[in-house]
Each structure stands twice: as C-alpha cells, then as structure tokens.
C-alpha cells in the first residue's frame, strides 16, 4: 500500500456520461497530481493541485475538471465521455522530497 | 516546456545480462530525474532518482548516470532477472513542485 488511495479501481460507463474519480494523498502530502495513461502510452500530465489551489494544467480537456478539498482529497470529473477517454487514471502525491507516490489507479472503460 | 525522449521503446535481454535505457531532456533548467518501474496493471513505483548536482547514483543492481552538458541521463540494470521485466519510465522536472514530465516508456523483457 503506497498510502495514496484511489477509488474506484474500475469503472465502466457509456459514452456521454459523467464520472468522478477520487484520490486521497498520503498523510501530510499537500500536492496531488493527476495523470492519464492510455493503452501502451506514457503518463500524460493532466492537472496539479497544491493545498486546495490549482497550480498547473497539462493536456487536460475542457470536458475534464478537478478540485482539491480542504481535507486534501481530490476529485477528477470527466464529462461527456468518449470512447477515447478509456484509460488508466493515476493520481500521485508528493511531499517535500521530490519523488511522486502513485495511487493504484482507476481503470476507466467507456463503452 | 520540458520534453523528455526515451529510447529504446522495447528491450529484450538474456537473464544475467545488463540493460541500458536512455533519456534526453530539453530544458537545461531541469534538475531532478527519477525513474519509475511499472509492472503490468500496477502503479508506477519510484526505483531511483538523481539530482543535477550528482553525476551518478547506484542502488544495488541499479544505477543512473546524468550528463547535464548533453542533457541526457541513463538507467543501468546489471545482472538482470526475470522480475526486472516491466515498463520503465524516465522523467524530468524543473523544481520540487512542478509536474514531472515522463518519457514514453521502455518495455524491458528479461528472458530466462
């Protein structure tokens, strides 16, 4: 157990629907990063939150949004889902040391 | 922004041989370079990292080298074992709080 908790582990939904992915960082970590990993693809940065504030945006679609709550957990909202959104979504947290700790990911399948 | 290129995309070695994976980065200001191992269906896990004030770092069978002038860094795995089979990702970042930029990964297969 890495200490970073992601739920749900698997999600199957239909095109056009909306889903919410949840991430709880390691205790004491203020930063949460979201990444998308498509089949045989690398890790694409989506968005970064630090202590409740958005700090950086990467290749995140307008249909996607995120937030970080006062208890530091974060949610990634994906709407108007398309087949191409099927992927593994990872969150990671980081403390003062620079390496990430990843959660186990949420596998999203859009049918 | 930062761009990280990783080669090769696939690598097969015989058990006991060495494996080398190379990455180049574009932003000369980047100063932190971690390597992650991802087994099938699992999360990426940090295996070793290096900062720009160091040229080489070793941890048992794993070593990383950094050439700041050429803007490239490499992962070296010696005496490979079947359990080393996985996808390896390099990454780079400018500072402790900016997002890591990952290479596209190298699928390493160690043949027994």
Short mmCIF file of N, CA, C and O in Angstrom, two decimals, chain A:
data_model
loop_
_atom_site.label_atom_id
_atom_site.label_comp_id
_atom_site.label_asym_id
_atom_site.label_seq_id
_atom_site.Cartn_x
_atom_site.Cartn_y
_atom_site.Cartn_z
N UNK A 1 0.84 -1.20 0.00
CA UNK A 1 0.00 0.00 0.00
C UNK A 1 0.88 1.25 0.00
O UNK A 1 1.73 1.43 0.88
N UNK A 2 0.69 2.10 -1.02
CA UNK A 2 1.54 3.28 -1.17
C UNK A 2 1.13 4.41 -0.24
O UNK A 2 1.90 5.35 -0.04
N UNK A 3 -0.08 4.35 0.29
CA UNK A 3 -0.58 5.45 1.11
C UNK A 3 -1.43 6.42 0.32
O UNK A 3 -2.09 7.27 0.91
N UNK A 4 -1.40 6.30 -1.02
CA UNK A 4 -2.26 7.12 -1.87
C UNK A 4 -3.44 6.23 -2.29
O UNK A 4 -3.23 5.17 -2.87
N UNK A 5 -4.63 6.67 -1.98
CA UNK A 5 -5.82 5.85 -2.20
C UNK A 5 -6.65 6.41 -3.34
O UNK A 5 -6.99 7.60 -3.35
N UNK A 6 -6.95 5.54 -4.30
CA UNK A 6 -7.80 5.95 -5.41
C UNK A 6 -9.03 5.05 -5.47
O UNK A 6 -8.92 3.84 -5.32
N UNK A 7 -10.18 5.67 -5.69
CA UNK A 7 -11.42 4.93 -5.87
C UNK A 7 -12.23 5.53 -7.00
O UNK A 7 -12.13 6.73 -7.27
N UNK A 8 -13.00 4.73 -7.73
CA UNK A 8 -13.00 3.27 -7.66
C UNK A 8 -11.80 2.69 -8.41
O UNK A 8 -11.08 3.42 -9.09
N UNK A 9 -11.58 1.41 -8.32
CA UNK A 9 -10.47 0.77 -9.05
C UNK A 9 -10.85 0.57 -10.52
O UNK A 9 -10.00 0.65 -11.40
N UNK A 10 -12.10 0.26 -10.74
CA UNK A 10 -12.60 0.03 -12.10
C UNK A 10 -13.91 0.78 -12.27
O UNK A 10 -14.70 0.88 -11.32
N UNK A 11 -14.12 1.25 -13.49
CA UNK A 11 -15.33 1.99 -13.80
C UNK A 11 -15.67 1.72 -15.26
O UNK A 11 -14.83 1.91 -16.15
N UNK A 12 -16.90 1.25 -15.49
CA UNK A 12 -17.37 1.05 -16.85
C UNK A 12 -18.59 1.92 -17.03
O UNK A 12 -19.53 1.86 -16.23
N UNK A 13 -18.58 2.73 -18.07
CA UNK A 13 -19.68 3.64 -18.28
C UNK A 13 -19.91 3.85 -19.77
O UNK A 13 -19.07 3.48 -20.59
N UNK A 14 -21.03 4.45 -20.10
CA UNK A 14 -21.38 4.64 -21.51
C UNK A 14 -20.92 6.00 -22.01
O UNK A 14 -20.69 6.93 -21.23
N UNK A 15 -20.81 6.10 -23.32
CA UNK A 15 -20.45 7.38 -23.92
C UNK A 15 -21.48 8.44 -23.54
O UNK A 15 -22.67 8.14 -23.35
N UNK A 16 -20.99 9.66 -23.34
CA UNK A 16 -21.86 10.76 -22.99
C UNK A 16 -22.08 10.93 -21.50
O UNK A 16 -22.59 11.97 -21.07
N UNK A 17 -21.68 9.96 -20.72
CA UNK A 17 -21.90 10.01 -19.28
C UNK A 17 -20.81 10.83 -18.58
O UNK A 17 -19.84 11.27 -19.19
N UNK A 18 -21.02 11.01 -17.28
CA UNK A 18 -20.07 11.75 -16.43
C UNK A 18 -19.66 10.87 -15.27
O UNK A 18 -20.50 10.15 -14.72
N UNK A 19 -18.37 10.90 -14.93
CA UNK A 19 -17.88 10.12 -13.80
C UNK A 19 -16.98 10.99 -12.93
O UNK A 19 -16.44 12.01 -13.38
N UNK A 20 -16.81 10.54 -11.69
CA UNK A 20 -15.92 11.22 -10.75
C UNK A 20 -14.94 10.22 -10.18
O UNK A 20 -15.35 9.17 -9.66
N UNK A 21 -13.67 10.55 -10.29
CA UNK A 21 -12.61 9.72 -9.74
C UNK A 21 -12.08 10.42 -8.49
O UNK A 21 -11.91 11.64 -8.47
N UNK A 22 -11.77 9.62 -7.47
CA UNK A 22 -11.37 10.20 -6.20
C UNK A 22 -9.96 9.77 -5.82
O UNK A 22 -9.57 8.63 -6.08
N UNK A 23 -9.26 10.70 -5.17
CA UNK A 23 -7.89 10.42 -4.75
C UNK A 23 -7.65 11.01 -3.37
O UNK A 23 -7.91 12.21 -3.14
N UNK A 24 -7.11 10.21 -2.47
CA UNK A 24 -6.67 10.71 -1.16
C UNK A 24 -5.16 10.59 -1.09
O UNK A 24 -4.62 9.49 -1.23
N UNK A 25 -4.47 11.71 -0.91
CA UNK A 25 -3.00 11.66 -0.89
C UNK A 25 -2.47 11.02 0.39
O UNK A 25 -3.23 10.77 1.33
N UNK A 26 -1.18 10.75 0.43
CA UNK A 26 -0.53 10.27 1.64
C UNK A 26 -0.71 11.31 2.74
O UNK A 26 -0.74 12.51 2.48
N UNK A 27 -0.80 10.83 3.95
CA UNK A 27 -0.96 11.73 5.08
C UNK A 27 0.18 12.74 5.10
O UNK A 27 1.36 12.37 5.06
N UNK A 28 -0.17 14.01 5.15
CA UNK A 28 0.84 15.06 5.20
C UNK A 28 1.23 15.63 3.86
O UNK A 28 1.88 16.69 3.80
N UNK A 29 0.88 14.96 2.76
CA UNK A 29 1.22 15.47 1.43
C UNK A 29 0.19 16.50 1.00
O UNK A 29 -1.01 16.26 1.08
N UNK A 30 0.65 17.64 0.52
CA UNK A 30 -0.24 18.72 0.13
C UNK A 30 -0.51 18.74 -1.38
O UNK A 30 -1.49 19.34 -1.82
N UNK A 31 0.37 18.11 -2.15
CA UNK A 31 0.25 18.13 -3.61
C UNK A 31 -0.43 16.88 -4.13
O UNK A 31 -0.14 15.77 -3.68
N UNK A 32 -1.33 17.08 -5.11
CA UNK A 32 -1.94 15.98 -5.84
C UNK A 32 -1.79 16.26 -7.33
O UNK A 32 -2.09 17.36 -7.79
N UNK A 33 -1.30 15.26 -8.04
CA UNK A 33 -1.15 15.35 -9.49
C UNK A 33 -2.03 14.26 -10.12
O UNK A 33 -2.09 13.14 -9.63
N UNK A 34 -2.67 14.60 -11.23
CA UNK A 34 -3.45 13.62 -11.98
C UNK A 34 -2.77 13.36 -13.33
O UNK A 34 -2.36 14.30 -14.03
N UNK A 35 -2.70 12.07 -13.68
CA UNK A 35 -2.11 11.65 -14.94
C UNK A 35 -3.06 10.67 -15.64
O UNK A 35 -3.78 9.91 -14.98
N UNK A 36 -3.02 10.70 -16.97
CA UNK A 36 -3.78 9.76 -17.78
C UNK A 36 -2.80 8.84 -18.49
O UNK A 36 -1.80 9.30 -19.05
N UNK A 37 -3.08 7.54 -18.46
CA UNK A 37 -2.25 6.58 -19.17
C UNK A 37 -3.13 5.75 -20.09
O UNK A 37 -3.88 4.90 -19.63
N UNK A 38 -3.03 5.99 -21.39
CA UNK A 38 -3.77 5.20 -22.36
C UNK A 38 -2.98 3.96 -22.70
O UNK A 38 -1.79 3.87 -22.38
N UNK A 39 -3.62 3.01 -23.39
CA UNK A 39 -3.00 1.73 -23.70
C UNK A 39 -1.68 1.95 -24.40
O UNK A 39 -1.61 2.65 -25.41
N UNK A 40 -0.63 1.36 -23.86
CA UNK A 40 0.70 1.44 -24.43
C UNK A 40 1.21 2.88 -24.57
O UNK A 40 2.09 3.15 -25.38
N UNK A 41 0.66 3.77 -23.79
CA UNK A 41 1.12 5.15 -23.82
C UNK A 41 1.79 5.52 -22.51
O UNK A 41 1.67 4.86 -21.50
N UNK A 42 2.48 6.58 -22.55
CA UNK A 42 3.13 7.08 -21.35
C UNK A 42 2.15 7.76 -20.43
O UNK A 42 0.94 7.66 -20.59
N UNK A 43 2.70 8.45 -19.49
CA UNK A 43 1.91 9.14 -18.47
C UNK A 43 1.76 10.60 -18.87
O UNK A 43 2.72 11.36 -18.86
N UNK A 44 0.53 10.97 -19.19
CA UNK A 44 0.25 12.33 -19.62
C UNK A 44 -0.28 13.15 -18.44
O UNK A 44 -1.30 12.79 -17.84
N UNK A 45 0.40 14.24 -18.15
CA UNK A 45 0.01 15.09 -17.04
C UNK A 45 -1.29 15.82 -17.35
O UNK A 45 -1.46 16.40 -18.42
N UNK A 46 -2.20 15.80 -16.39
CA UNK A 46 -3.48 16.48 -16.55
C UNK A 46 -3.53 17.77 -15.74
O UNK A 46 -3.74 18.86 -16.28
N UNK A 47 -3.36 17.66 -14.41
CA UNK A 47 -3.53 18.83 -13.56
C UNK A 47 -2.86 18.61 -12.21
O UNK A 47 -2.70 17.47 -11.78
N UNK A 48 -2.47 19.69 -11.57
CA UNK A 48 -1.80 19.66 -10.28
C UNK A 48 -2.50 20.60 -9.31
O UNK A 48 -2.77 21.76 -9.64
N UNK A 49 -2.77 20.11 -8.11
CA UNK A 49 -3.29 20.93 -7.03
C UNK A 49 -2.34 20.91 -5.85
O UNK A 49 -1.71 19.88 -5.55
N UNK A 50 -2.23 22.04 -5.21
CA UNK A 50 -1.40 22.16 -4.01
C UNK A 50 -2.23 22.85 -2.94
O UNK A 50 -2.64 24.00 -3.11
N UNK A 51 -2.49 22.14 -1.87
CA UNK A 51 -3.20 22.69 -0.72
C UNK A 51 -4.49 23.41 -1.12
O UNK A 51 -4.78 24.51 -0.64
N UNK A 52 -5.21 22.80 -2.02
CA UNK A 52 -6.51 23.32 -2.41
C UNK A 52 -6.51 24.24 -3.63
O UNK A 52 -7.57 24.59 -4.14
N UNK A 53 -5.33 24.61 -4.09
CA UNK A 53 -5.26 25.56 -5.22
C UNK A 53 -4.70 24.87 -6.45
O UNK A 53 -3.75 24.10 -6.37
N UNK A 54 -5.28 25.19 -7.60
CA UNK A 54 -4.76 24.69 -8.86
C UNK A 54 -3.41 25.35 -9.13
O UNK A 54 -3.29 26.57 -9.09
N UNK A 55 -2.41 24.52 -9.45
CA UNK A 55 -1.06 25.06 -9.67
C UNK A 55 -0.62 24.94 -11.12
O UNK A 55 0.17 25.76 -11.59
N UNK A 56 -1.04 23.92 -11.80
CA UNK A 56 -0.60 23.74 -13.18
C UNK A 56 -1.59 22.88 -13.93
O UNK A 56 -2.23 22.01 -13.35
N UNK A 57 -1.73 23.18 -15.21
CA UNK A 57 -2.58 22.39 -16.08
C UNK A 57 -1.74 21.83 -17.21
O UNK A 57 -0.90 22.54 -17.77
N UNK A 58 -2.00 20.60 -17.57
CA UNK A 58 -1.31 19.99 -18.70
C UNK A 58 -2.30 19.78 -19.83
O UNK A 58 -3.09 20.65 -20.16
N UNK A 59 -2.25 18.60 -20.42
CA UNK A 59 -3.12 18.30 -21.56
C UNK A 59 -4.51 17.86 -21.11
O UNK A 59 -4.98 16.79 -21.45
N UNK A 60 -5.18 18.70 -20.36
CA UNK A 60 -6.49 18.35 -19.84
C UNK A 60 -7.56 18.94 -20.73
O UNK A 60 -7.54 20.12 -21.07
N UNK A 61 -8.51 18.08 -21.13
CA UNK A 61 -9.59 18.51 -21.99
C UNK A 61 -10.55 19.41 -21.22
O UNK A 61 -10.66 19.33 -20.00
N UNK A 62 -11.28 20.23 -21.96
CA UNK A 62 -12.25 21.13 -21.30
C UNK A 62 -13.38 20.34 -20.65
O UNK A 62 -14.02 20.82 -19.71
N UNK A 63 -13.62 19.12 -21.14
CA UNK A 63 -14.65 18.26 -20.56
C UNK A 63 -14.23 17.69 -19.20
O UNK A 63 -15.03 17.10 -18.49
N UNK A 64 -12.97 17.86 -18.88
CA UNK A 64 -12.44 17.34 -17.61
C UNK A 64 -12.23 18.50 -16.64
O UNK A 64 -11.80 19.59 -17.04
N UNK A 65 -12.48 18.25 -15.38
CA UNK A 65 -12.19 19.26 -14.36
C UNK A 65 -11.78 18.55 -13.08
O UNK A 65 -12.00 17.34 -12.93
N UNK A 66 -11.19 19.30 -12.18
CA UNK A 66 -10.75 18.70 -10.93
C UNK A 66 -10.84 19.72 -9.82
O UNK A 66 -10.97 20.93 -10.06
N UNK A 67 -10.77 19.23 -8.60
CA UNK A 67 -10.67 20.12 -7.44
C UNK A 67 -10.01 19.37 -6.29
O UNK A 67 -9.98 18.13 -6.29
N UNK A 68 -9.50 20.14 -5.36
CA UNK A 68 -8.92 19.57 -4.15
C UNK A 68 -9.64 20.20 -2.97
O UNK A 68 -9.76 21.43 -2.88
N UNK A 69 -10.08 19.38 -2.07
CA UNK A 69 -10.91 19.81 -0.95
C UNK A 69 -10.07 20.15 0.28
O UNK A 69 -8.89 19.81 0.33
N UNK A 70 -10.68 20.80 1.28
CA UNK A 70 -9.93 21.18 2.48
C UNK A 70 -9.26 20.01 3.19
O UNK A 70 -8.20 20.19 3.81
N UNK A 71 -9.83 18.79 3.07
CA UNK A 71 -9.16 17.65 3.70
C UNK A 71 -8.08 17.08 2.79
O UNK A 71 -7.48 16.04 3.11
N UNK A 72 -7.81 17.73 1.69
CA UNK A 72 -6.75 17.46 0.72
C UNK A 72 -7.07 16.33 -0.25
O UNK A 72 -6.26 16.10 -1.17
N UNK A 73 -8.21 15.67 -0.12
CA UNK A 73 -8.52 14.70 -1.16
C UNK A 73 -8.90 15.46 -2.43
O UNK A 73 -9.28 16.64 -2.40
N UNK A 74 -8.75 14.78 -3.55
CA UNK A 74 -9.00 15.44 -4.83
C UNK A 74 -9.97 14.59 -5.64
O UNK A 74 -10.04 13.36 -5.49
N UNK A 75 -10.73 15.24 -6.49
CA UNK A 75 -11.63 14.57 -7.40
C UNK A 75 -11.39 15.05 -8.82
O UNK A 75 -11.18 16.25 -9.05
N UNK A 76 -11.41 14.10 -9.74
CA UNK A 76 -11.27 14.39 -11.16
C UNK A 76 -12.61 14.06 -11.81
O UNK A 76 -13.09 12.92 -11.71
N UNK A 77 -13.24 15.05 -12.41
CA UNK A 77 -14.54 14.88 -13.04
C UNK A 77 -14.38 14.81 -14.55
O UNK A 77 -13.76 15.71 -15.15
N UNK A 78 -14.92 13.77 -15.14
CA UNK A 78 -14.83 13.57 -16.59
C UNK A 78 -16.26 13.55 -17.13
O UNK A 78 -17.08 12.73 -16.68
N UNK A 79 -16.57 14.43 -18.06
CA UNK A 79 -17.93 14.51 -18.55
C UNK A 79 -17.98 14.31 -20.06
O UNK A 79 -16.94 14.32 -20.74
N UNK A 80 -19.21 14.11 -20.56
CA UNK A 80 -19.42 13.87 -22.00
C UNK A 80 -18.42 12.85 -22.52
O UNK A 80 -17.73 13.07 -23.52
N UNK A 81 -18.34 11.74 -21.82
CA UNK A 81 -17.27 10.77 -22.09
C UNK A 81 -17.34 10.21 -23.51
O UNK A 81 -18.42 9.97 -24.06
N UNK A 82 -16.15 10.01 -24.05
CA UNK A 82 -15.99 9.44 -25.38
C UNK A 82 -15.18 8.14 -25.26
O UNK A 82 -14.50 7.92 -24.25
N UNK A 83 -15.26 7.32 -26.30
CA UNK A 83 -14.52 6.05 -26.27
C UNK A 83 -13.04 6.28 -26.00
O UNK A 83 -12.39 5.50 -25.29
N UNK A 84 -12.50 7.34 -26.57
CA UNK A 84 -11.08 7.64 -26.43
C UNK A 84 -10.65 8.05 -25.04
O UNK A 84 -9.45 8.17 -24.78
N UNK A 85 -11.60 8.26 -24.16
CA UNK A 85 -11.26 8.60 -22.78
C UNK A 85 -10.94 7.36 -21.95
O UNK A 85 -10.49 7.48 -20.80
N UNK A 86 -11.17 6.20 -22.53
CA UNK A 86 -10.84 4.95 -21.84
C UNK A 86 -9.34 4.92 -21.56
O UNK A 86 -8.53 5.07 -22.48
N UNK A 87 -8.98 4.75 -20.30
CA UNK A 87 -7.57 4.83 -19.91
C UNK A 87 -7.46 4.49 -18.44
O UNK A 87 -8.46 4.33 -17.73
N UNK A 88 -6.21 4.41 -18.00
CA UNK A 88 -5.91 4.35 -16.57
C UNK A 88 -5.66 5.77 -16.10
O UNK A 88 -4.90 6.50 -16.73
N UNK A 89 -6.30 6.15 -15.02
CA UNK A 89 -6.10 7.47 -14.46
C UNK A 89 -5.41 7.31 -13.10
O UNK A 89 -5.92 6.65 -12.20
N UNK A 90 -4.23 7.91 -13.01
CA UNK A 90 -3.46 7.84 -11.77
C UNK A 90 -3.45 9.20 -11.09
O UNK A 90 -3.35 10.24 -11.75
N UNK A 91 -3.51 9.16 -9.78
CA UNK A 91 -3.13 10.35 -9.05
C UNK A 91 -1.84 10.04 -8.30
O UNK A 91 -1.51 8.87 -8.05
N UNK A 92 -1.13 11.07 -7.96
CA UNK A 92 0.12 10.93 -7.22
C UNK A 92 0.21 12.07 -6.23
O UNK A 92 -0.31 13.16 -6.47
N UNK A 93 0.85 11.81 -5.11
CA UNK A 93 1.08 12.89 -4.17
C UNK A 93 2.57 13.03 -3.93
O UNK A 93 3.36 12.14 -4.24
N UNK A 94 2.93 14.16 -3.41
CA UNK A 94 4.34 14.49 -3.24
C UNK A 94 4.51 15.31 -1.98
O UNK A 94 3.73 16.20 -1.70
N UNK A 95 5.57 15.00 -1.25
CA UNK A 95 5.87 15.76 -0.05
C UNK A 95 7.01 16.71 -0.40
O UNK A 95 7.14 17.13 -1.53
N UNK A 96 7.82 17.08 0.55
CA UNK A 96 8.93 17.98 0.25
C UNK A 96 10.01 17.28 -0.58
O UNK A 96 10.69 17.90 -1.37
N UNK A 97 10.18 15.98 -0.38
CA UNK A 97 11.05 15.23 -1.28
C UNK A 97 10.37 15.20 -2.64
O UNK A 97 9.18 15.33 -2.74
N UNK A 98 11.14 15.04 -3.69
CA UNK A 98 10.59 15.35 -4.99
C UNK A 98 9.93 14.19 -5.70
O UNK A 98 9.25 14.39 -6.69
N UNK A 99 10.12 12.96 -5.25
CA UNK A 99 9.53 11.84 -5.98
C UNK A 99 8.05 11.71 -5.71
O UNK A 99 7.57 11.98 -4.62
N UNK A 100 7.32 11.31 -6.72
CA UNK A 100 5.90 11.05 -6.56
C UNK A 100 5.67 9.69 -5.91
O UNK A 100 6.44 8.76 -6.11
N UNK A 101 4.54 9.59 -5.23
CA UNK A 101 3.99 8.30 -4.86
C UNK A 101 2.65 8.17 -5.55
O UNK A 101 1.77 9.01 -5.36
N UNK A 102 2.52 7.16 -6.38
CA UNK A 102 1.30 6.98 -7.15
C UNK A 102 0.29 6.12 -6.40
O UNK A 102 0.66 5.22 -5.63
N UNK A 103 -0.97 6.40 -6.66
CA UNK A 103 -2.02 5.50 -6.25
C UNK A 103 -2.11 4.33 -7.21
O UNK A 103 -1.37 4.26 -8.20
N UNK A 104 -3.03 3.43 -6.95
CA UNK A 104 -3.16 2.22 -7.76
C UNK A 104 -3.92 2.44 -9.05
O UNK A 104 -4.00 1.54 -9.88
N UNK A 105 -4.50 3.63 -9.19
CA UNK A 105 -5.15 3.97 -10.44
C UNK A 105 -6.62 3.58 -10.50
O UNK A 105 -7.09 2.72 -9.76
N UNK A 106 -7.32 4.24 -11.40
CA UNK A 106 -8.70 3.90 -11.74
C UNK A 106 -8.71 3.55 -13.22
O UNK A 106 -8.28 4.37 -14.05
N UNK A 107 -9.17 2.34 -13.52
CA UNK A 107 -9.27 1.96 -14.93
C UNK A 107 -10.66 2.31 -15.42
O UNK A 107 -11.65 1.74 -14.95
N UNK A 108 -10.73 3.26 -16.34
CA UNK A 108 -12.00 3.71 -16.90
C UNK A 108 -12.19 3.09 -18.27
O UNK A 108 -11.32 3.18 -19.13
N UNK A 109 -13.34 2.45 -18.44
CA UNK A 109 -13.71 1.89 -19.74
C UNK A 109 -15.00 2.56 -20.18
O UNK A 109 -16.01 2.51 -19.47
N UNK A 110 -14.96 3.20 -21.33
CA UNK A 110 -16.14 3.85 -21.90
C UNK A 110 -16.64 2.98 -23.05
O UNK A 110 -15.88 2.66 -23.97
N UNK A 111 -17.90 2.58 -22.97
CA UNK A 111 -18.46 1.66 -23.99
C UNK A 111 -19.59 2.34 -24.76
O UNK A 111 -20.13 3.36 -24.34
#
